[in-house]
Tab-separated table of C-alpha atoms and ligand atoms in Angstrom:
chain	number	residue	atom	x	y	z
A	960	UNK	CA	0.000	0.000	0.000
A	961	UNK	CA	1.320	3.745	-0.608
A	962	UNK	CA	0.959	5.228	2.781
A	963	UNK	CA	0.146	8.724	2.696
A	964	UNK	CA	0.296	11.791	5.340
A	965	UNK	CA	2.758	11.600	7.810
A	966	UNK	CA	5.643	9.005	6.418
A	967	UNK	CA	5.285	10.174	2.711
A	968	UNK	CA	7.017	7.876	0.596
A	969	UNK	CA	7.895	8.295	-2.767
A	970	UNK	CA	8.395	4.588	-3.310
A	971	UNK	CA	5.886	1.986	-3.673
A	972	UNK	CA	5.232	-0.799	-0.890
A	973	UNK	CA	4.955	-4.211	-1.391
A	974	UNK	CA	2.456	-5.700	1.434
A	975	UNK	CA	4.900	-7.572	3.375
A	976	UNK	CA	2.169	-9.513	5.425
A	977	UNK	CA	0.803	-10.743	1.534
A	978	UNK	CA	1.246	-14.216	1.310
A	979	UNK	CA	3.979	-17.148	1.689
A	980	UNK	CA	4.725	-16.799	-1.814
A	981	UNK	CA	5.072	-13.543	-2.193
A	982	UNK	CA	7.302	-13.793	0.535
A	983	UNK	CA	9.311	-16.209	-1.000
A	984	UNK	CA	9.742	-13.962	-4.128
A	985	UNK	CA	10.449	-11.112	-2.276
A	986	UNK	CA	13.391	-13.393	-0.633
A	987	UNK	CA	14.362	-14.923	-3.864
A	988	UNK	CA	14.842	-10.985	-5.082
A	989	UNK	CA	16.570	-9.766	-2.443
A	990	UNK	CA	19.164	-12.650	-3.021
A	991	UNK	CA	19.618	-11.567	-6.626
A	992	UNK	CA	19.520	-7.619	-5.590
A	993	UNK	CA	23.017	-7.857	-4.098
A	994	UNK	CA	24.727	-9.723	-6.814
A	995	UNK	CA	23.137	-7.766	-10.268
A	996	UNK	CA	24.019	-4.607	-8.723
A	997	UNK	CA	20.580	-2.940	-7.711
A	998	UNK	CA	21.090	-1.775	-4.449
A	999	UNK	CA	21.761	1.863	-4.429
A	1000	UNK	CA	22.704	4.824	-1.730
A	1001	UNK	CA	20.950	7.917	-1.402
A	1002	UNK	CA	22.169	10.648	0.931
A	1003	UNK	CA	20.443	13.077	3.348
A	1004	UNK	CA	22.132	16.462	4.178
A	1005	UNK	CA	22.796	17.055	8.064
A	1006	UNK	CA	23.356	20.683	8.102
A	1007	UNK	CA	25.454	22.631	11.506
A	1008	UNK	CA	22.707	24.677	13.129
A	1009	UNK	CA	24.549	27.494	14.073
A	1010	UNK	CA	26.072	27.859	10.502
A	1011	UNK	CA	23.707	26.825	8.420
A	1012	UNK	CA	26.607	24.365	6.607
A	1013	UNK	CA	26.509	20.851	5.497
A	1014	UNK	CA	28.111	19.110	8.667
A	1015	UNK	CA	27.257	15.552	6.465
A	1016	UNK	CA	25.303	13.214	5.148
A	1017	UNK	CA	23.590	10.062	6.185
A	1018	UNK	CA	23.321	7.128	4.099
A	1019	UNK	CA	20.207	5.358	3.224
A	1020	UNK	CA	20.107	2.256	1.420
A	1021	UNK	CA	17.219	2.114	-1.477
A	1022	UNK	CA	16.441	-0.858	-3.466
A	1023	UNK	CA	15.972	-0.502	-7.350
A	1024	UNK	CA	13.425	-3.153	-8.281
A	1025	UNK	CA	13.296	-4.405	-11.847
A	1026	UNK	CA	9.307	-4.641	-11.385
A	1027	UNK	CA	8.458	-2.554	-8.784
A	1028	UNK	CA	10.827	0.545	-8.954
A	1029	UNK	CA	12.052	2.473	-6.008
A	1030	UNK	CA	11.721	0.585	-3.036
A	1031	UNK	CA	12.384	2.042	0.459
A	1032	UNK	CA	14.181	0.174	3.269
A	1033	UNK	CA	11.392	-0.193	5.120
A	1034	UNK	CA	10.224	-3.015	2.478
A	1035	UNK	CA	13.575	-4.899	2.629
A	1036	UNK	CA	15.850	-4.398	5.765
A	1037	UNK	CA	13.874	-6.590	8.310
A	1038	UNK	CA	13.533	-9.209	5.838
A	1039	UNK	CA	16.920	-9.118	5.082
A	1040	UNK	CA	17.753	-9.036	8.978
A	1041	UNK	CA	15.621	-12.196	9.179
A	1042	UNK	CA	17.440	-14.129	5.852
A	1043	UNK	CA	20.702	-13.105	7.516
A	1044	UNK	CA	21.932	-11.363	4.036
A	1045	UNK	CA	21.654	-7.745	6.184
A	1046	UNK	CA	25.814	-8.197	6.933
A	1047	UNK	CA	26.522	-8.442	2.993
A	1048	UNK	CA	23.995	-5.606	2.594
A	1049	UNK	CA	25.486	-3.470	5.507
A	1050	UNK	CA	29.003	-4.204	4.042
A	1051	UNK	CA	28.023	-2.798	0.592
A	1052	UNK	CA	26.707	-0.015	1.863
A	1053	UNK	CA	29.332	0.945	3.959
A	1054	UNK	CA	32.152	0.242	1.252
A	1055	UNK	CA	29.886	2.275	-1.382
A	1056	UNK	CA	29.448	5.349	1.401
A	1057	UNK	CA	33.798	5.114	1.729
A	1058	UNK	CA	33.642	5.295	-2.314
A	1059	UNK	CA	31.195	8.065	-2.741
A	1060	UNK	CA	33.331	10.433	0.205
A	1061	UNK	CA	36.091	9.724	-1.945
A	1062	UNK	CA	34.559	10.825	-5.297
A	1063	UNK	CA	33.447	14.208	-4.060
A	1064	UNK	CA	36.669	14.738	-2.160
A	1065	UNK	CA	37.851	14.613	-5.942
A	1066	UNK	CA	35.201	16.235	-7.551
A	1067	UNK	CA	35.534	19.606	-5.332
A	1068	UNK	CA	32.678	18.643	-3.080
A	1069	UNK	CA	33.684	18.545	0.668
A	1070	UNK	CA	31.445	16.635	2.636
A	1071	UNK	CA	32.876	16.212	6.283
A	1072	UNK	CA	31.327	13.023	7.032
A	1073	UNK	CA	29.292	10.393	6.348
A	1074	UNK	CA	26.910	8.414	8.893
A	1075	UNK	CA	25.740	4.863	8.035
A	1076	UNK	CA	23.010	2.367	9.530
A	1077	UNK	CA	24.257	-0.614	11.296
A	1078	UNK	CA	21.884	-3.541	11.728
A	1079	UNK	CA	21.946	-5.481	14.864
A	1080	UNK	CA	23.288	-8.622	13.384
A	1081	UNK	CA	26.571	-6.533	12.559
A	1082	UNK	CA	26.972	-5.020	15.864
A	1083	UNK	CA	27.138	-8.548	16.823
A	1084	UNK	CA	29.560	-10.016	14.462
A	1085	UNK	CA	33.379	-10.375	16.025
A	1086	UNK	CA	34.423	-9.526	12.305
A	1087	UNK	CA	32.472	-5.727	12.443
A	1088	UNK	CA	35.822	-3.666	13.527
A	1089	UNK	CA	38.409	-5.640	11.006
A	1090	UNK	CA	35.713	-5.135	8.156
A	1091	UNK	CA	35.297	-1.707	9.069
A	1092	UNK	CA	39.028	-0.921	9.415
A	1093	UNK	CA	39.515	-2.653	5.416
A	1094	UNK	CA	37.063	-0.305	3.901
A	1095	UNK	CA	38.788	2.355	5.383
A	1096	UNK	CA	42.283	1.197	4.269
A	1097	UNK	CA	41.287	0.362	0.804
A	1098	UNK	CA	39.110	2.993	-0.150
A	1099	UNK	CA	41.663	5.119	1.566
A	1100	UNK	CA	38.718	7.408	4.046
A	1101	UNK	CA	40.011	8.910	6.548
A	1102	UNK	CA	38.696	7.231	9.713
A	1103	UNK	CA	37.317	10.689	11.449
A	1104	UNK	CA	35.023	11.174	8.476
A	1105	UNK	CA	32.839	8.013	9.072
A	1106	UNK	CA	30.110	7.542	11.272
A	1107	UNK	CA	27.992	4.421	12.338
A	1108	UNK	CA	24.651	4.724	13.744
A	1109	UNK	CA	23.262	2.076	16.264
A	1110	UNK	CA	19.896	2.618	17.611
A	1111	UNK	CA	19.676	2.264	21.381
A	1112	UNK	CA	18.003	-1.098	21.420
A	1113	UNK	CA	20.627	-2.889	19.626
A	1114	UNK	CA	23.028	-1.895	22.258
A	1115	UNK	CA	21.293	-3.208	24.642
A	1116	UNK	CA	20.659	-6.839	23.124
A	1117	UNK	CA	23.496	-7.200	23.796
A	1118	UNK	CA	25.360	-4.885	26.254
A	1119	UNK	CA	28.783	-6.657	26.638
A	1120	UNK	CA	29.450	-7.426	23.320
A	1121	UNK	CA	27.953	-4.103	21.635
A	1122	UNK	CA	30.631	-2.184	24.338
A	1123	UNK	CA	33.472	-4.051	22.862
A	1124	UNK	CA	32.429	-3.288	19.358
A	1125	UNK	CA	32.255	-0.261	19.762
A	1126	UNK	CA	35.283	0.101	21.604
A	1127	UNK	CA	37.052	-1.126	19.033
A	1128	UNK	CA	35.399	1.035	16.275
A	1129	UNK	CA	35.878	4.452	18.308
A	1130	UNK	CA	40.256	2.817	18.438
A	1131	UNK	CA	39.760	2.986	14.897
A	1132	UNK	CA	39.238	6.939	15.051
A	1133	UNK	CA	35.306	6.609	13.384
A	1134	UNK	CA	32.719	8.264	15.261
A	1135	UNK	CA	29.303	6.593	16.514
A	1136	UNK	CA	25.886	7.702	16.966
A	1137	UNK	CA	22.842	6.754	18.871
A	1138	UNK	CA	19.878	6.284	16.273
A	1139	UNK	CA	16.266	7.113	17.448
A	1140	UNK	CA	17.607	8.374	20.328
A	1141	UNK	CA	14.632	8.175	23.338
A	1142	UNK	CA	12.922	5.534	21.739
A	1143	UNK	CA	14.302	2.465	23.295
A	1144	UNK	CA	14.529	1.858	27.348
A	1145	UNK	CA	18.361	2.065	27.630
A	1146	UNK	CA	19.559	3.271	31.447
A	1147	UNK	CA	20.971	6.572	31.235
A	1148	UNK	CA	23.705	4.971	33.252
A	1149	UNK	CA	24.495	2.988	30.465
A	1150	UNK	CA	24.810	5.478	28.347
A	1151	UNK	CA	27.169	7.146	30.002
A	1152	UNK	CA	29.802	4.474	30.036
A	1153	UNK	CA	29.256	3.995	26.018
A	1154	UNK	CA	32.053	5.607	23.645
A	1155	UNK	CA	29.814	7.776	21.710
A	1156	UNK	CA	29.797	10.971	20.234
A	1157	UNK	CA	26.415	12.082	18.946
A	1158	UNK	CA	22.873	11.182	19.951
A	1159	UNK	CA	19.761	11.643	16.981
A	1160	UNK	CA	16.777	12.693	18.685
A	1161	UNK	CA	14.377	10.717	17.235
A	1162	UNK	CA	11.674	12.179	14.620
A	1163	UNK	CA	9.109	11.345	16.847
A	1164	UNK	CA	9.772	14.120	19.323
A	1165	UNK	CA	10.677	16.484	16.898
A	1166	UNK	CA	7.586	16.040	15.333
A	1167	UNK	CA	6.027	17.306	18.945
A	1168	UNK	CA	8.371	20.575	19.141
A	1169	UNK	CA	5.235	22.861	17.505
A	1170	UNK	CA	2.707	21.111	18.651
A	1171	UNK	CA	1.591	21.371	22.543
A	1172	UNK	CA	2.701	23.969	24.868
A	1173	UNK	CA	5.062	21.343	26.622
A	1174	UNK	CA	5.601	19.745	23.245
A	1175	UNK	CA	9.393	20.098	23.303
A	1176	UNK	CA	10.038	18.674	26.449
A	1177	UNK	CA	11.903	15.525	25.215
A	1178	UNK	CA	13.844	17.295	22.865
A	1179	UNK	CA	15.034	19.878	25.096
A	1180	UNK	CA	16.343	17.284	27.550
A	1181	UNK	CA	18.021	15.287	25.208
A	1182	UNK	CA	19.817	18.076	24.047
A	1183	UNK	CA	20.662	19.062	28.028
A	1184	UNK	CA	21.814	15.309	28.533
A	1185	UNK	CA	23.941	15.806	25.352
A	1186	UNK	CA	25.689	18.227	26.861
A	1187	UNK	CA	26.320	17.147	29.871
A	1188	UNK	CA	27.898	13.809	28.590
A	1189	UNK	CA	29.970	15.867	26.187
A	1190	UNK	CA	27.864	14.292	23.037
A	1191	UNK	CA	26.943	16.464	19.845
A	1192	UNK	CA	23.333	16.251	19.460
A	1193	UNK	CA	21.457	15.450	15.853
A	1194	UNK	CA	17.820	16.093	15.432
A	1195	UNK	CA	15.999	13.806	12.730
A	1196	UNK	CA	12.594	14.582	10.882
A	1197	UNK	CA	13.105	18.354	10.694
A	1198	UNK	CA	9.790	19.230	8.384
A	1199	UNK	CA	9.140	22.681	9.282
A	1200	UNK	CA	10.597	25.780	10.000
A	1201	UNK	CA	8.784	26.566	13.842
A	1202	UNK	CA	10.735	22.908	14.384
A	1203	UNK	CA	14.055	24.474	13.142
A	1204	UNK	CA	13.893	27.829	15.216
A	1205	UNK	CA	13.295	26.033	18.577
A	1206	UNK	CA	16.294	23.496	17.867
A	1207	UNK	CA	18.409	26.123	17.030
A	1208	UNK	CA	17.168	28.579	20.278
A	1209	UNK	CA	17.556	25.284	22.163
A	1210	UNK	CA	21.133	24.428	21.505
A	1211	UNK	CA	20.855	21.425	19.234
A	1212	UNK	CA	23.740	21.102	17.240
A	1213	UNK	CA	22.287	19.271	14.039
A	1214	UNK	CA	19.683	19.256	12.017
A	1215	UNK	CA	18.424	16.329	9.280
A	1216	UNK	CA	15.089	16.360	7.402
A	1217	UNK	CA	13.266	17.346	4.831
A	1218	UNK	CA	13.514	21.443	5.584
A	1219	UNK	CA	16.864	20.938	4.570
A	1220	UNK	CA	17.035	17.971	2.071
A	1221	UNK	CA	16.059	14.797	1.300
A	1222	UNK	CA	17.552	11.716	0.994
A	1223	UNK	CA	19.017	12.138	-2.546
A	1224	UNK	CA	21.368	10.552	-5.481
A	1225	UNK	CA	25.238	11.881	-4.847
A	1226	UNK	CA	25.151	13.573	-8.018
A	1227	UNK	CA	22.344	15.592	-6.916
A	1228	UNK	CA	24.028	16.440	-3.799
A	1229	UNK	CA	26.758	18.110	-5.607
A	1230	UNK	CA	24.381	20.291	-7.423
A	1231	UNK	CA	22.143	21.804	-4.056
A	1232	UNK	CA	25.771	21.830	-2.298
A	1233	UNK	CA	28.185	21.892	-4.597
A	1234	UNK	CA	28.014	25.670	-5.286
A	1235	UNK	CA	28.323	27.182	-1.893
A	1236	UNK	CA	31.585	26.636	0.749
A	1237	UNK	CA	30.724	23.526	2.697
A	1238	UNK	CA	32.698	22.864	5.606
B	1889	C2E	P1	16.592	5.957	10.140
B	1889	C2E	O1	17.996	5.543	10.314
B	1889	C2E	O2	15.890	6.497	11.338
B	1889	C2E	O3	16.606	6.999	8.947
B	1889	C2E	C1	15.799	8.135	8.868
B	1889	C2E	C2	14.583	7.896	8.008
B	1889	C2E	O4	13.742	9.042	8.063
B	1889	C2E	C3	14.911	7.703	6.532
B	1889	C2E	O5	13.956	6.813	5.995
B	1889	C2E	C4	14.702	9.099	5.964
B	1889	C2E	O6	14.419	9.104	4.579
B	1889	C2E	C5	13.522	9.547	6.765
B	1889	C2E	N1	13.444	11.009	6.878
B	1889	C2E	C6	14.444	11.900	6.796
B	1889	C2E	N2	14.008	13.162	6.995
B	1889	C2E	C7	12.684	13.060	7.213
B	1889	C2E	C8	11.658	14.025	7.469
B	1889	C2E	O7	11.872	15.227	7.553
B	1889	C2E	N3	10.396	13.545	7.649
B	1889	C2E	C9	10.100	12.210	7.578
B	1889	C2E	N4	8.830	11.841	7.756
B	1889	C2E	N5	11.047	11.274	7.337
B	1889	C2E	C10	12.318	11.687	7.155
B	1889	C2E	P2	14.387	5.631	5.019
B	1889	C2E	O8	15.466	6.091	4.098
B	1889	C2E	O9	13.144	5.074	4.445
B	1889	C2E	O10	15.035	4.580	6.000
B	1889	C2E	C11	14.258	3.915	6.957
B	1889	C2E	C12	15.105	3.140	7.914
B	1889	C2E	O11	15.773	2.050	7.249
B	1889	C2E	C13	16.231	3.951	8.530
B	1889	C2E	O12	15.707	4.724	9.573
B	1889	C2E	C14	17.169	2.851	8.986
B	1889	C2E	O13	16.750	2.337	10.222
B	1889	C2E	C15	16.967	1.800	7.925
B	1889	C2E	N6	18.104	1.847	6.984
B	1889	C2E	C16	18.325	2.662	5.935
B	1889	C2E	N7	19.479	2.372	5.316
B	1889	C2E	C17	20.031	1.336	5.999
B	1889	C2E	C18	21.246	0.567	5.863
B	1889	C2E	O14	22.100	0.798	4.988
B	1889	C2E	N8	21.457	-0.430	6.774
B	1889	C2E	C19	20.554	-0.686	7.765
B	1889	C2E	N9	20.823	-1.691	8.620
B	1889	C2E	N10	19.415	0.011	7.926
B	1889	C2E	C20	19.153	1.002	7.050
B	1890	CA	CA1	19.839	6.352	10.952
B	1891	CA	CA1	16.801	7.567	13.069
B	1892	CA	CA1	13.757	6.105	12.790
């Protein structure tokens, strides 16, 4: 069904409840997807509040369907979480993310960093930080310029293994973010001891900033915890300008969403940013 209103996609979206078969074909697809080449990356702008300048981009995976045209993750990731082919995806996208950097480092373009999606079945794979640490070496990135996003509730799967991970990606020099930030039931004591550096408010409570009088509560004290733990803090799902101003009066380092772009081919980035002195 095309769902309308508040999560607007472009894309069309295959009924994933449907039937066995479907199912099957979907799976069968996805299998195929990887190998002919028909995964691609689009890229969001995050833009520096107080400057108004492209502080990066995040990385979204899309899915060009030979039938069904441009599908959204939302139709693909959990089933390829659940056919345990989300690593393979996860490792293309980071590798293609390392390429891109490198292309618009060459092309005049300077993009300080790029975030990418883990899944949870990476976080818990002993081979995360040596694949990690190839891409960087062969596509020659420089560590400081990556990013990997983890939502809160992967972490917490598995605590003691998800700390070492990410140990050893922060002793790699990339930086890590907390995805959907206030949406999972993580102790803020835990959070503390994590090596992270940023924290993504998630949409949902950016979505709320305009709305009631008390409306930005959340927000505002995820951006106070942020700075108390030292973190830089991203807010996701910026649609409207009211949502921007009270980020901006509030501290917030970050913005994403689409008041400032959406998710977008590289080439296009170049064009809306290619112009003006990113940094
Ligand atoms: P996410 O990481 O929370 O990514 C943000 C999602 O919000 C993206 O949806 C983005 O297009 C959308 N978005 C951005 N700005 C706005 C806005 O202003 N308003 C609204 N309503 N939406 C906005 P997308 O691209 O469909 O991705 C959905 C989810 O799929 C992502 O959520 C992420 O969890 C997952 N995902 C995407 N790429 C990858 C990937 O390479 N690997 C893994 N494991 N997951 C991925
Ligand atoms: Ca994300
Ligand atoms: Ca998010
Ligand atoms: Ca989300």
């Amino acid at each position: 069904a095309k769902e309308m209103g508040r999560n607007t996609y472009q894309y069309y979206e295959p009924d994933l409840t449907a039937s066995a078969f479907d199912r099957l074909r979907l799976e069968n697809d996805l299998r195929a997807a990887v190998r002919r080449g028909e995964l691609l990356v689009h890229y969001q702008p995050q833009i520096q509040l107080s400057t108004g300048r492209l502080a990066g981009v995040e990385a979204l995976v899309r899915w060009q369907h030979p039938e069904q045209g441009l599908l959204a993750p939302g139709c693909f990731i959990s089933v390829a979480e659940e056919m345990g082919i989300i690593d393979e995806i996860g490792v293309w996208v980071l590798r293609a993310a390392c390429v891109q950097m490198m292309d618009w480092d060459a092309s005049g373009l300077s993009v300080p960093r790029v975030a990418v999606n883990l899944s949870a079945q990476q976080l818990g794979r002993d081979s995360l930080v040596g694949q990690v640490s190839d891409i960087l070496e062969e596509t020659g990135l420089a560590p400081a310029r990556l990013e990997l996003e983890l939502t809160e509730s992967m972490i917490m799967q598995r605590a003691d293994r998800a700390i070492d991970a990410l140990r050893g990606l922060r002793a790699l020099g990339i930086a890590i973010a907390v995805d959907d930030f206030g949406t999972g039931y993580s102790s803020l004591g835990y959070i503390r001891q994590l090596p992270l550096n940023r924290l993504k408010i998630d949409a949902s409570f950016v979505q709320d900033l305009d709305a009631a009088e008390d409306g930005g509560m959340i927000a505002r004290a995820i951006i106070g915890l942020g700075k108390s733990l030292g973190l830089e803090v991203i807010a996701e799902g910026v649609e409207r300008e009211a949502q921007n101003a009270f980020l901006r009066r509030e501290g917030c380092d970050i913005g994403q969403g689409y008041l400032y772009g959406r998710p977008m081919p590289a080439a296009d980035l170049c064009a809306s940013w290619g112009s003006s002195p990113a940094g």
